[in-house]
Tab-separated table of C-alpha atoms in Angstrom:
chain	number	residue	atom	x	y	z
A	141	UNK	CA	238.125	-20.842	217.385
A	142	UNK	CA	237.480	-21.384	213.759
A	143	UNK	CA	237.395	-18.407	211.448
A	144	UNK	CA	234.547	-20.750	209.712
A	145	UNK	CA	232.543	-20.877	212.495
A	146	UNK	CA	232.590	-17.097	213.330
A	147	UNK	CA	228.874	-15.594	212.343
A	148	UNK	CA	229.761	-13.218	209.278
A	149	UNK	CA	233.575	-13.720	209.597
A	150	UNK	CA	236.760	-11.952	207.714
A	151	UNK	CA	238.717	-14.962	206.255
A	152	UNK	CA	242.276	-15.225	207.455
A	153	UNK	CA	244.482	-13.485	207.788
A	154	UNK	CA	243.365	-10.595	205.974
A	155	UNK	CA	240.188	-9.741	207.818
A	156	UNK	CA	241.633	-10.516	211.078
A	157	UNK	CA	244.578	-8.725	210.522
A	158	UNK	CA	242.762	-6.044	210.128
A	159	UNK	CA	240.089	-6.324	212.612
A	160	UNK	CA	243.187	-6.933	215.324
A	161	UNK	CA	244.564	-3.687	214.335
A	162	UNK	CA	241.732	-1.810	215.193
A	163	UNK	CA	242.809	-2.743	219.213
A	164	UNK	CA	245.431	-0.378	218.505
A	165	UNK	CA	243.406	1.865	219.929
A	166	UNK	CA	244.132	0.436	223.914
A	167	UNK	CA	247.753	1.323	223.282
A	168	UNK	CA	249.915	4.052	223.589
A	169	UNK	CA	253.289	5.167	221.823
A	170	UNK	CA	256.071	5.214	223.060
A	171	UNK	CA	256.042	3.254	225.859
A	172	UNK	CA	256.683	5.843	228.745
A	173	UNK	CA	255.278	8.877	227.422
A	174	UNK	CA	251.791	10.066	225.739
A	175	UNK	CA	251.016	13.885	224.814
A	176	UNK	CA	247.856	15.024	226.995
A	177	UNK	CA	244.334	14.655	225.933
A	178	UNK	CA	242.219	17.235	224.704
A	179	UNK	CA	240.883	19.535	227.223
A	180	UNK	CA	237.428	18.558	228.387
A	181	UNK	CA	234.862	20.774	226.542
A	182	UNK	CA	232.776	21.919	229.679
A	183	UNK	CA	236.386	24.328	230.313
A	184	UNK	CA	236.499	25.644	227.304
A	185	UNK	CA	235.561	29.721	227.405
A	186	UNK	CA	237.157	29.726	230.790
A	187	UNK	CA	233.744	29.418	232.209
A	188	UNK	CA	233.873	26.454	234.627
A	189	UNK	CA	237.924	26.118	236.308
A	190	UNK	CA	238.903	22.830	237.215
A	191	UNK	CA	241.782	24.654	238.874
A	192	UNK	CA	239.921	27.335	240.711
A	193	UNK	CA	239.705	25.557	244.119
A	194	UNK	CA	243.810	25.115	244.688
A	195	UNK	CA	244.682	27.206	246.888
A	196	UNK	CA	247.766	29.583	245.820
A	197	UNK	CA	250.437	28.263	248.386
A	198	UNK	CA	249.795	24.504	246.523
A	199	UNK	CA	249.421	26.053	242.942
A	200	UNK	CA	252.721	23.273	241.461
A	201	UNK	CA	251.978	20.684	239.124
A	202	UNK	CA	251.354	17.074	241.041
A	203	UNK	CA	254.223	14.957	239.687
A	204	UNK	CA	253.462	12.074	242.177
A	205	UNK	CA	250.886	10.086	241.309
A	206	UNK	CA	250.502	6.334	243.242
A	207	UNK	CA	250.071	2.791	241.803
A	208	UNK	CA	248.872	-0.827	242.305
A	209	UNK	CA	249.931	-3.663	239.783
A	210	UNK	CA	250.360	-7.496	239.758
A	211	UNK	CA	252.626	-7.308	237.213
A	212	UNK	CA	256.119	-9.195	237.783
A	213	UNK	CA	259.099	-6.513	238.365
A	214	UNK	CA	261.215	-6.124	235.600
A	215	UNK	CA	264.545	-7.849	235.407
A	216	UNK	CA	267.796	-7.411	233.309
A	217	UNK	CA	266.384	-9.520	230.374
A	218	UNK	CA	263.080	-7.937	229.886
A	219	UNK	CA	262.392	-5.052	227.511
A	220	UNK	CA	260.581	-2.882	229.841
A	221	UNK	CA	262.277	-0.697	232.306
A	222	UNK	CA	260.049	-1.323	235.658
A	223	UNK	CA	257.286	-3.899	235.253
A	224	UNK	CA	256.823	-6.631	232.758
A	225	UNK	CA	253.885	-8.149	231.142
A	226	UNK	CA	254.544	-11.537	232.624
A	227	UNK	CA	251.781	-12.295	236.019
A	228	UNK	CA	253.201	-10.895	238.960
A	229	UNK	CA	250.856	-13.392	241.345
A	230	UNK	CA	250.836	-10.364	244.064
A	231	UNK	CA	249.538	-7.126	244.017
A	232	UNK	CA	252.737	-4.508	244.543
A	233	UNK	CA	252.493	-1.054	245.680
A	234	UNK	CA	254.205	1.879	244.911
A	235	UNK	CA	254.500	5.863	243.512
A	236	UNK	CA	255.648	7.080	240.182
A	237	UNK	CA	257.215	10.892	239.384
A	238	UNK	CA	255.531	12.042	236.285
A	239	UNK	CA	257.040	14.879	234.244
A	240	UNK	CA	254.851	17.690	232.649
A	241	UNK	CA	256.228	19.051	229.233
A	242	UNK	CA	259.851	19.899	229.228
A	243	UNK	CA	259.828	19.735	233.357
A	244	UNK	CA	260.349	23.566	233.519
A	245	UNK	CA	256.450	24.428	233.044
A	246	UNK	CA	254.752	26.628	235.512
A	247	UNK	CA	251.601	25.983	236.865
A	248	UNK	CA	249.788	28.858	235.232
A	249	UNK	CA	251.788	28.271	231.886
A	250	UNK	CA	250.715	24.436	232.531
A	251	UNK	CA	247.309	25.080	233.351
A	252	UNK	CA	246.755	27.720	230.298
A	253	UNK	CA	247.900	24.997	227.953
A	254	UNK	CA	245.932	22.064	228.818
A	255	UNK	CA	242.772	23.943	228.771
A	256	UNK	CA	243.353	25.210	225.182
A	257	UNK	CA	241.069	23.484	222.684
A	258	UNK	CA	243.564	23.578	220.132
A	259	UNK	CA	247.044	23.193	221.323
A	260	UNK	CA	250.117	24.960	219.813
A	261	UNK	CA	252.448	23.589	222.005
A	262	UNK	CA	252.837	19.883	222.604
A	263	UNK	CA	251.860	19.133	226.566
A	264	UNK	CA	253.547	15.463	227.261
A	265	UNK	CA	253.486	13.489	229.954
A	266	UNK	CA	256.560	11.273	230.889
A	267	UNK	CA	257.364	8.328	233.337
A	268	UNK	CA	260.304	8.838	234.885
A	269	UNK	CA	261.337	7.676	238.380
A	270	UNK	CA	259.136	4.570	240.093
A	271	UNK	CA	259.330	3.123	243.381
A	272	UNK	CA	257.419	-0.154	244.776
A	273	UNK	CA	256.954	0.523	248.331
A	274	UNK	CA	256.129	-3.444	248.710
A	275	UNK	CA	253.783	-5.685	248.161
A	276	UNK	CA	249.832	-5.538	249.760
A	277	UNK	CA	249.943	-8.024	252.902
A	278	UNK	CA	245.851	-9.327	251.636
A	279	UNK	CA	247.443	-10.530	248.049
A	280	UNK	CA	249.379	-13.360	249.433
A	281	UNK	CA	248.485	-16.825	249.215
A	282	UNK	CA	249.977	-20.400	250.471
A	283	UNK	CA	251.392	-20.772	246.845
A	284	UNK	CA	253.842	-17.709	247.016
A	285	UNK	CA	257.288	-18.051	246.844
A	286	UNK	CA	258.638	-16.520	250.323
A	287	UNK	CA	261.611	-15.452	248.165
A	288	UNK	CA	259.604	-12.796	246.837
A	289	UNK	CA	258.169	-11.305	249.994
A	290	UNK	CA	260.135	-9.055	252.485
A	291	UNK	CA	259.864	-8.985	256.605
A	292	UNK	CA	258.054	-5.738	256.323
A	293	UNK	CA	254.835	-5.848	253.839
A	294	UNK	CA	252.560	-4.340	256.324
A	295	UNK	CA	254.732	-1.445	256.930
A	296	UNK	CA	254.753	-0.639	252.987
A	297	UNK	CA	250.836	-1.156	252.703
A	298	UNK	CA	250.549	1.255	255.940
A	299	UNK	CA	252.937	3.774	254.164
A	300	UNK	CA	250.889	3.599	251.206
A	301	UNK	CA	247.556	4.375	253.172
A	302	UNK	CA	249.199	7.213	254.724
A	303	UNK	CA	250.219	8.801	251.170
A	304	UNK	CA	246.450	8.034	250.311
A	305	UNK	CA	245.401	9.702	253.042
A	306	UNK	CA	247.586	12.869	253.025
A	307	UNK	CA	246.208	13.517	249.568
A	308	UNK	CA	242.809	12.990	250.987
A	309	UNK	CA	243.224	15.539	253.340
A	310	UNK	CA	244.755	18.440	251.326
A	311	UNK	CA	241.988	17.521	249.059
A	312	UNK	CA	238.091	18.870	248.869
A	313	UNK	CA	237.122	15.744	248.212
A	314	UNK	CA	237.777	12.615	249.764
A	315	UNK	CA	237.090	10.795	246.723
A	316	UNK	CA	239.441	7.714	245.283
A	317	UNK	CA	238.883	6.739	242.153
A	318	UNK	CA	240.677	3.081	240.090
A	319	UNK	CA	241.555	3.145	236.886
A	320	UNK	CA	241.341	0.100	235.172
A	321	UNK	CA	243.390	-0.004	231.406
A	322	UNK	CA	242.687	-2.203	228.486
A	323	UNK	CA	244.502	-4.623	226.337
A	324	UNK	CA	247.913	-3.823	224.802
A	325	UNK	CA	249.713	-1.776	226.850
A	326	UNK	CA	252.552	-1.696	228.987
A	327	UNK	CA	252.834	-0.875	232.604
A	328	UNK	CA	253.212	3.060	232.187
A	329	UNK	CA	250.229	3.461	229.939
A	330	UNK	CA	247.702	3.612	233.043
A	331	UNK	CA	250.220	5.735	234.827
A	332	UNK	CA	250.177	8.244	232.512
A	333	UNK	CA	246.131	8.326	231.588
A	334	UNK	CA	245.094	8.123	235.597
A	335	UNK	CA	247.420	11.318	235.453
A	336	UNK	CA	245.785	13.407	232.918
A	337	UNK	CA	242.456	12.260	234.092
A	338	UNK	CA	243.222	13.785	237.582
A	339	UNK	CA	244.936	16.986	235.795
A	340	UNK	CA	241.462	17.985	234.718
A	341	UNK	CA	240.037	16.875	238.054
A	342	UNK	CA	242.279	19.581	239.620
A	343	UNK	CA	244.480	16.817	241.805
A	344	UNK	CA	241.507	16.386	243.902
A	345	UNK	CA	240.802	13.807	245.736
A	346	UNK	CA	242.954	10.625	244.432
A	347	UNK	CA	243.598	8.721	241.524
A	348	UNK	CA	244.942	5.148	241.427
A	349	UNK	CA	246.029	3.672	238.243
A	350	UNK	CA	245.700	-0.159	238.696
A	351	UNK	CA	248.029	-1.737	236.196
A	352	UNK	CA	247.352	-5.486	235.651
A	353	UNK	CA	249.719	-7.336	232.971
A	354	UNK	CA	248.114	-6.664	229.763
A	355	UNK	CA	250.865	-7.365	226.652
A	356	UNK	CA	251.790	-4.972	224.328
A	357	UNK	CA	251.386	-6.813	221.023
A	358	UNK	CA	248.462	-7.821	218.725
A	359	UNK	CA	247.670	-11.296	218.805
A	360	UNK	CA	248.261	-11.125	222.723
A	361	UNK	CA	244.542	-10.547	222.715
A	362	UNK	CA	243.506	-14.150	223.813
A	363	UNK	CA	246.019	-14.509	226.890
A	364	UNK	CA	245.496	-10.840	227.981
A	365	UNK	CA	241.644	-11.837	228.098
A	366	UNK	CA	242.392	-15.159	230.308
A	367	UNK	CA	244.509	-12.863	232.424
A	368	UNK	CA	241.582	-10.400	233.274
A	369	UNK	CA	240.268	-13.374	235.285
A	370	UNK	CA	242.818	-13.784	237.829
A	371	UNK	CA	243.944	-9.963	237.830
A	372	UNK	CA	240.496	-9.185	239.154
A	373	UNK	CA	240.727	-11.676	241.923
A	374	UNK	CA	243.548	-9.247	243.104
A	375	UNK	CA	241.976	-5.887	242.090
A	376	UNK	CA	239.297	-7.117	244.303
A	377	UNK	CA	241.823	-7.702	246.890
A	378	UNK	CA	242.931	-3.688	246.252
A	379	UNK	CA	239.607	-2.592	246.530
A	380	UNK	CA	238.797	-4.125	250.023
A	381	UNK	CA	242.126	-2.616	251.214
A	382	UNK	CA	241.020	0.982	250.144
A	383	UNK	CA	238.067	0.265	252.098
A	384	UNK	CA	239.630	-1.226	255.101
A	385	UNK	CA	242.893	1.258	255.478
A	386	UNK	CA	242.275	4.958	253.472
A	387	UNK	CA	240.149	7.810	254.566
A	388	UNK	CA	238.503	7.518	251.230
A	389	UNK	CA	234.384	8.562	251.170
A	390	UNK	CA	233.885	6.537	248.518
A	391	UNK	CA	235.954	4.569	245.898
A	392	UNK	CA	235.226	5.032	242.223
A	393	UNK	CA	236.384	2.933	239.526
A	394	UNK	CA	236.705	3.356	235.499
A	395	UNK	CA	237.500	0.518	233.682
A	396	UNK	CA	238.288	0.866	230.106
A	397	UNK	CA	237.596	-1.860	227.287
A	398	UNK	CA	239.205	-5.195	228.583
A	399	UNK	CA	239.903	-3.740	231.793
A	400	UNK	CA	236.011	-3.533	232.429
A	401	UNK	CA	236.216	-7.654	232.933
A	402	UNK	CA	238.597	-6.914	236.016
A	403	UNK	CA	236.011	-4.271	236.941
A	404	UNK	CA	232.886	-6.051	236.813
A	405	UNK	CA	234.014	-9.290	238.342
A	406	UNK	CA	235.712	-7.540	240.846
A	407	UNK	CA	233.009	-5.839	241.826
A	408	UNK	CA	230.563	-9.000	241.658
A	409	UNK	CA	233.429	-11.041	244.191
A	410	UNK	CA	232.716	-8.118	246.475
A	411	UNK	CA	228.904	-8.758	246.182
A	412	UNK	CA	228.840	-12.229	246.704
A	413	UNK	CA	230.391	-11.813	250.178
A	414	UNK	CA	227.253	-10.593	251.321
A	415	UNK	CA	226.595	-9.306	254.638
A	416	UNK	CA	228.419	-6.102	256.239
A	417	UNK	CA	231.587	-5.880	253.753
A	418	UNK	CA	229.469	-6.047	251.028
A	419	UNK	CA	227.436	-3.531	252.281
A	420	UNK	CA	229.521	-1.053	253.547
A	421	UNK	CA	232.012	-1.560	250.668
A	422	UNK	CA	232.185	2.344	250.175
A	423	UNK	CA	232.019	2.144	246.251
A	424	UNK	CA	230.517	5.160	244.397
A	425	UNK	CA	230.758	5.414	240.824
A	426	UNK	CA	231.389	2.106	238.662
A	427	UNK	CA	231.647	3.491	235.265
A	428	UNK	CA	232.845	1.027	231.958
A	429	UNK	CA	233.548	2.449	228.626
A	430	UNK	CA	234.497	0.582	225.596
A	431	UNK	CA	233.560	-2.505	227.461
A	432	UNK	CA	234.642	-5.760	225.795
A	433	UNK	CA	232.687	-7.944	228.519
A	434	UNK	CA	229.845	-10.293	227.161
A	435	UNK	CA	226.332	-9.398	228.078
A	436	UNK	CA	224.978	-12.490	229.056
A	437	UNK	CA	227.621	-12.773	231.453
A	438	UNK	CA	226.925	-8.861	232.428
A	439	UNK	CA	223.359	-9.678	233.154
A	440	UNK	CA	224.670	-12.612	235.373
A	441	UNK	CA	227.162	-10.150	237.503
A	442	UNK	CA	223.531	-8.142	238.302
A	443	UNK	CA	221.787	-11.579	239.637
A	444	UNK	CA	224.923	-11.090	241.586
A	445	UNK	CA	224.109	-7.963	242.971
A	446	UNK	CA	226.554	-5.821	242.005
A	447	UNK	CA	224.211	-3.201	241.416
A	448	UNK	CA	224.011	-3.249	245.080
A	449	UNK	CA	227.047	-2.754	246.451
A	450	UNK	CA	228.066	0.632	244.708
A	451	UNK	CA	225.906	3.985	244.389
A	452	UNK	CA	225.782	3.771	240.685
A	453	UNK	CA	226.813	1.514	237.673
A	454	UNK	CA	227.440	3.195	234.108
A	455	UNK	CA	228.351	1.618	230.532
A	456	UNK	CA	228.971	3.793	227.687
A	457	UNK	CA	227.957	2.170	224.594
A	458	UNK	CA	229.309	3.296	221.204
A	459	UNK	CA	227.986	2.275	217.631
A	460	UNK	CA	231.323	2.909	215.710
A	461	UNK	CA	233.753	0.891	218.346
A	462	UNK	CA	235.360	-0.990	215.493
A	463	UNK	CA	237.566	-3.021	218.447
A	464	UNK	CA	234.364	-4.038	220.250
A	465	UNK	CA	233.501	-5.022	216.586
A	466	UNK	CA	236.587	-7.419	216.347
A	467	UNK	CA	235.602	-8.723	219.781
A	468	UNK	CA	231.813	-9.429	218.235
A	469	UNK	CA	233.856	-11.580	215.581
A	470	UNK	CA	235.725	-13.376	218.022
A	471	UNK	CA	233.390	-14.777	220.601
A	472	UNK	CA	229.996	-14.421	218.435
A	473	UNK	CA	228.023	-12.319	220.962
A	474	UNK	CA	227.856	-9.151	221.335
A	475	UNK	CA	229.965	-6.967	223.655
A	476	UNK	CA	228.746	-5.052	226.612
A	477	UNK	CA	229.912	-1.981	225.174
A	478	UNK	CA	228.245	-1.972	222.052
A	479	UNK	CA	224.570	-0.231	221.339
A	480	UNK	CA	221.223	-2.005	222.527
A	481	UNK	CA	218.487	-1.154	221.024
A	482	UNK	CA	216.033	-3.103	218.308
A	483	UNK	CA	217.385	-6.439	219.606
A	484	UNK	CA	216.657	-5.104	223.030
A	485	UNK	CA	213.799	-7.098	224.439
A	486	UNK	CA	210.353	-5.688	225.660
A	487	UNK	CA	211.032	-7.243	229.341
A	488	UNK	CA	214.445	-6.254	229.206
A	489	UNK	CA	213.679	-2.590	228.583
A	490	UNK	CA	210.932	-2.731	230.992
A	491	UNK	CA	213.497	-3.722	233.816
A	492	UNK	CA	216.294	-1.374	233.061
A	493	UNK	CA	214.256	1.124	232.581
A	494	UNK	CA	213.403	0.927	236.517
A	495	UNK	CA	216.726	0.582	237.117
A	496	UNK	CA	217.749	4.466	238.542
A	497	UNK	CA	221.200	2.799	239.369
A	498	UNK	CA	221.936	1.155	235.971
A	499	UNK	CA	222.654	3.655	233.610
A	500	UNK	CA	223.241	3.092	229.477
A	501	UNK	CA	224.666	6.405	227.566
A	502	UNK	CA	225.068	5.953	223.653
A	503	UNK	CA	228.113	8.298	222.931
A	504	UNK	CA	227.772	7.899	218.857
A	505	UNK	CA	227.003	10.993	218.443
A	506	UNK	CA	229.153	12.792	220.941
A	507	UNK	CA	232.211	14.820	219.237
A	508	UNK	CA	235.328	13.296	217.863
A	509	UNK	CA	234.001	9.868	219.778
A	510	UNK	CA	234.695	8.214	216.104
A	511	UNK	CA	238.382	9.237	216.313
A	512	UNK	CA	241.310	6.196	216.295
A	513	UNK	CA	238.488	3.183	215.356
A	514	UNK	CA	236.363	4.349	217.969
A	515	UNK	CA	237.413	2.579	220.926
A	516	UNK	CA	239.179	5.260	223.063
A	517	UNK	CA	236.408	7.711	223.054
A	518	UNK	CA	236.384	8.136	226.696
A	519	UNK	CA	239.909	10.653	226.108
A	520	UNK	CA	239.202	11.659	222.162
A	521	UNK	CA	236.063	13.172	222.871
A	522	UNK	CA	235.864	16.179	224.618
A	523	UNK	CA	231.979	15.706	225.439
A	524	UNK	CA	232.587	11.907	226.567
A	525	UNK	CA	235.742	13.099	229.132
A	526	UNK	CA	233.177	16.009	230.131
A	527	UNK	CA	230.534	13.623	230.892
A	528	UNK	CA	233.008	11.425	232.625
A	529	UNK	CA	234.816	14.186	234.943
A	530	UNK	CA	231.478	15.441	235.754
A	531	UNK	CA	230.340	11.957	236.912
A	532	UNK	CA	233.441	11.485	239.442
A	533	UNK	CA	233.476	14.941	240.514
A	534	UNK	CA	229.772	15.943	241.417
A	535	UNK	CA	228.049	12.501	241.133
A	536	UNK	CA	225.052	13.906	239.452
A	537	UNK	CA	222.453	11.624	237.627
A	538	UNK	CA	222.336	11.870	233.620
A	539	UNK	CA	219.345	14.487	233.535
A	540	UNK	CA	221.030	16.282	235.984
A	541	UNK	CA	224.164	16.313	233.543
A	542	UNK	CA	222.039	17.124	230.867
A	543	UNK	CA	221.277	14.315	228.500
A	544	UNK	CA	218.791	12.997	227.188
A	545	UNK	CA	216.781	9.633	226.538
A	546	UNK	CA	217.436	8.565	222.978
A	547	UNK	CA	213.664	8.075	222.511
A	548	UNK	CA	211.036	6.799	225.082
A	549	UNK	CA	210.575	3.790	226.135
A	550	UNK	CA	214.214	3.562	225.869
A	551	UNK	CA	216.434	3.051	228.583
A	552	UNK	CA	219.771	4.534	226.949
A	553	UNK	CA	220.566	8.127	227.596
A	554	UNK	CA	222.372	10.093	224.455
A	555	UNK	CA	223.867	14.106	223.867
A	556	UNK	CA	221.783	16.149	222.332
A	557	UNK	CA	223.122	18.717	220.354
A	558	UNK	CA	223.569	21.586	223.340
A	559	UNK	CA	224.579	18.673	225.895
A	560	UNK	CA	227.825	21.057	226.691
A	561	UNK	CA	225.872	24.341	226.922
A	562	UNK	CA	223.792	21.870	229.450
A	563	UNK	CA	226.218	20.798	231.527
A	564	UNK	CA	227.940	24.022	231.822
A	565	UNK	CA	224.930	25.644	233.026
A	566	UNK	CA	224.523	22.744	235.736
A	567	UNK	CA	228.029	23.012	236.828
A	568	UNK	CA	227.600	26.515	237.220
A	569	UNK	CA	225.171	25.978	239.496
A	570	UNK	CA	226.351	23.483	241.751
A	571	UNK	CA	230.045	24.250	241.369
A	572	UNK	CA	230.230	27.164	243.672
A	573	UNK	CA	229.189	25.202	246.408
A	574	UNK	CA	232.278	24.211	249.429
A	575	UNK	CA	231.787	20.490	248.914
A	576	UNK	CA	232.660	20.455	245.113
A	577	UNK	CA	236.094	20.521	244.057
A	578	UNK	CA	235.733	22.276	240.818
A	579	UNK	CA	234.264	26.076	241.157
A	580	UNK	CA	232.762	28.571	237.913
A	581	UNK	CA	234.787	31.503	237.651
């Protein structure tokens, strides 16, 4: 596409340059490593202890954390050390070891450092050892190359379900949740933020990072975007064996900025099966943040019915994303993520506003969500990743979370000022009970 015919466009190259820097904010640096993100703000004070319901015998930090990509393995002449950013054409299965700090850190010295609010000490998170158990039996097709497949790909996929379902069981509760990256990044970059998204989740239940093969440079943008397409035809695939195979309740999913196109037409694939699979397809939570997805096409995935085959949809919309800006540049139309509200039609605020399982939260306002461009407010923010772990761990509505509608008539919920104060108290309240993994002091 012509910069010339892009509504109220940069000229090249400097405005695009520009504008395509602001995706920085999908990446990470270096590749296999990332420091941890700010503790939540609902822990801070010690009041509510993500940690409180671990048991003392299993008090050791969770280095293991498992994985599902279709990226293709590495080999000799590639730059990356265990998946590239080339299509993989199968979905592959397999566990990572994560290191925490230096490797010598304690679980009390771990968890005292994670839930500062200002940290002294550096806590990083490190890749080191992976291993692909095989590839998932449901992801082959008549066009795969038998040289690539082994004699026993139903033994791996049963291996993995076990190791799903051993966490299940040690767990509170039985609870997976998908994460879904964005553009730019390599392999380990989900790896690493599944893992410090389950860190403040207390390792309970499970958390999958789904790696699909994004590319870790700039003007990759416009293949990575094509890719989404067929790397949700296999997250799809993923999803219905999670369903199928695990002990899981229910199966969350977060997808972040371009990873909420895998999400959403994932999730609308799984609709448009119809009958009992769709039905019984055991998702909970859908939740997209930073979502680069065009609305038009959003409003078609909900003729699909994807609103009814999970428990709840949520977008987080952000005035200040300056990468969903770029994306508003590029295709002309506005991105899912980005605020609704004057151009918002009468009829379409009527319908959403009935819509108890559709639910719109503006995070401008919300604390440090401005920080890096904007885009990767779901980590930077400290009310956002509150909000967020809230969601996945108690599955309360946004009242019940304690925020607010922007204004009547409205159908976007917002912070207000004492949202944290709110949420504590609501935490406090429910979190004592058995079936809730994270318990007040």
């Amino acid at each position: 596409m012509a910069p010339a015919l892009i509504p109220n466009a940069v000229p090249w190259p400097a405005g695009w340059v520009i504008c395509l820097l602001l995706l920085a904010g999908c990446a990470s640096a270096p590749l296999d490593r990332t420091e941890l993100m700010p503790a939540p703000a609902v822990f801070e004070a010690g009041a509510i202890d993500p940690f409180a319901q671990v048991l003392p015998e299993g008090r050791q930090l969770e280095s293991e954390i498992l994985f599902a990509t279709d990226r293709d393995p590495a080999t000799a002449g590639d730059v990356e050390r265990h998946y590239a950013s080339r299509r993989g054409y199968l979905v592959r299965l397999g566990r990572a070891e994560i290191t925490h700090g230096d490797g010598r850190l304690t679980w009390q010295q771990a968890r005292r450092l994670s839930l500062q609010a200002e940290r002294r000490t550096p806590y990083r998170l490190q890749v080191n050892a992976v291993e692909e158990l095989g590839v998932l039996p449901g992801s082959i097709s008549p066009f795969t190359d038998p040289a690539l497949l082994s004699s026993d790909e139903e033994t791996a996929a049963a291996e993995f379900a076990a190791a799903i379902n051993a966490k299940l069981a040690r767990s509170v509760s039985r609870d997976i949740t998908v994460y879904v990256h964005g553009f730019k990044v390599p392999f380990e970059n989900p790896l690493l933020v599944a893992t410090e998204l389950w860190h403040f989740m207390g390792y309970d239940g499970v958390m999958i990072p789904y790696s699909w093969p994004s590319t870790p440079r700039l003007l990759a943008y416009f293949s990575d975007v094509e890719t989404t397409a067929l790397s949700a035809h296999y997250l799809r695939q993923f999803i219905t064996f999670l369903r199928d195979h695990t002990d899981a309740e229910r199966i969350h999913v977060l997808g972040y900025s371009a990873g909420t196109r895998l999400v959403i037409e994932a999730v609308s694939m799984l609709a448009m099966e119809g009958g009992t699979a769709a039905r019984n397809s055991r998702l909970g939570e859908i939740i997209l943040v930073g979502s680069d997805y065009d609305t038009g096409l959003f409003a078609a995935a909900i003729s699909n019915g994807i609103l009814d085959v999970s428990e709840r949809l949520t977008v987080y919309l952000s005035d200040i994303d300056g990468a969903l800006r770029f994306a508003n540049r590029v295709f002309g139309r506005k991105r899912l993520g980005q605020i609704m509200n004057e151009d918002m039609p009468a009829h379409v605020r009527s319908l959403l506003l009935q819509l108890d399982d559709l639910v719109l939260i503006d995070v401008t306002d919300a604390e440090r969500a401005d920080a890096r461009s904007g885009h990767s407010y779901f980590r930077d923010s400290p009310w956002v990743s509150s909000d967020i772990l809230a969601t996945l761990a108690y599955g309360l509505g946004p009242a019940q979370r304690g925020l607010a509608r922007r204004r009547p008539g409205l159908p976007i919920w917002s912070y207000p000022e004492d949202f944290i104060e709110r949420l504590r108290v609501r935490l406090g309240t429910v979190s004592g009970r058995a079936d809730h993994p994270i318990h007040s002091r």
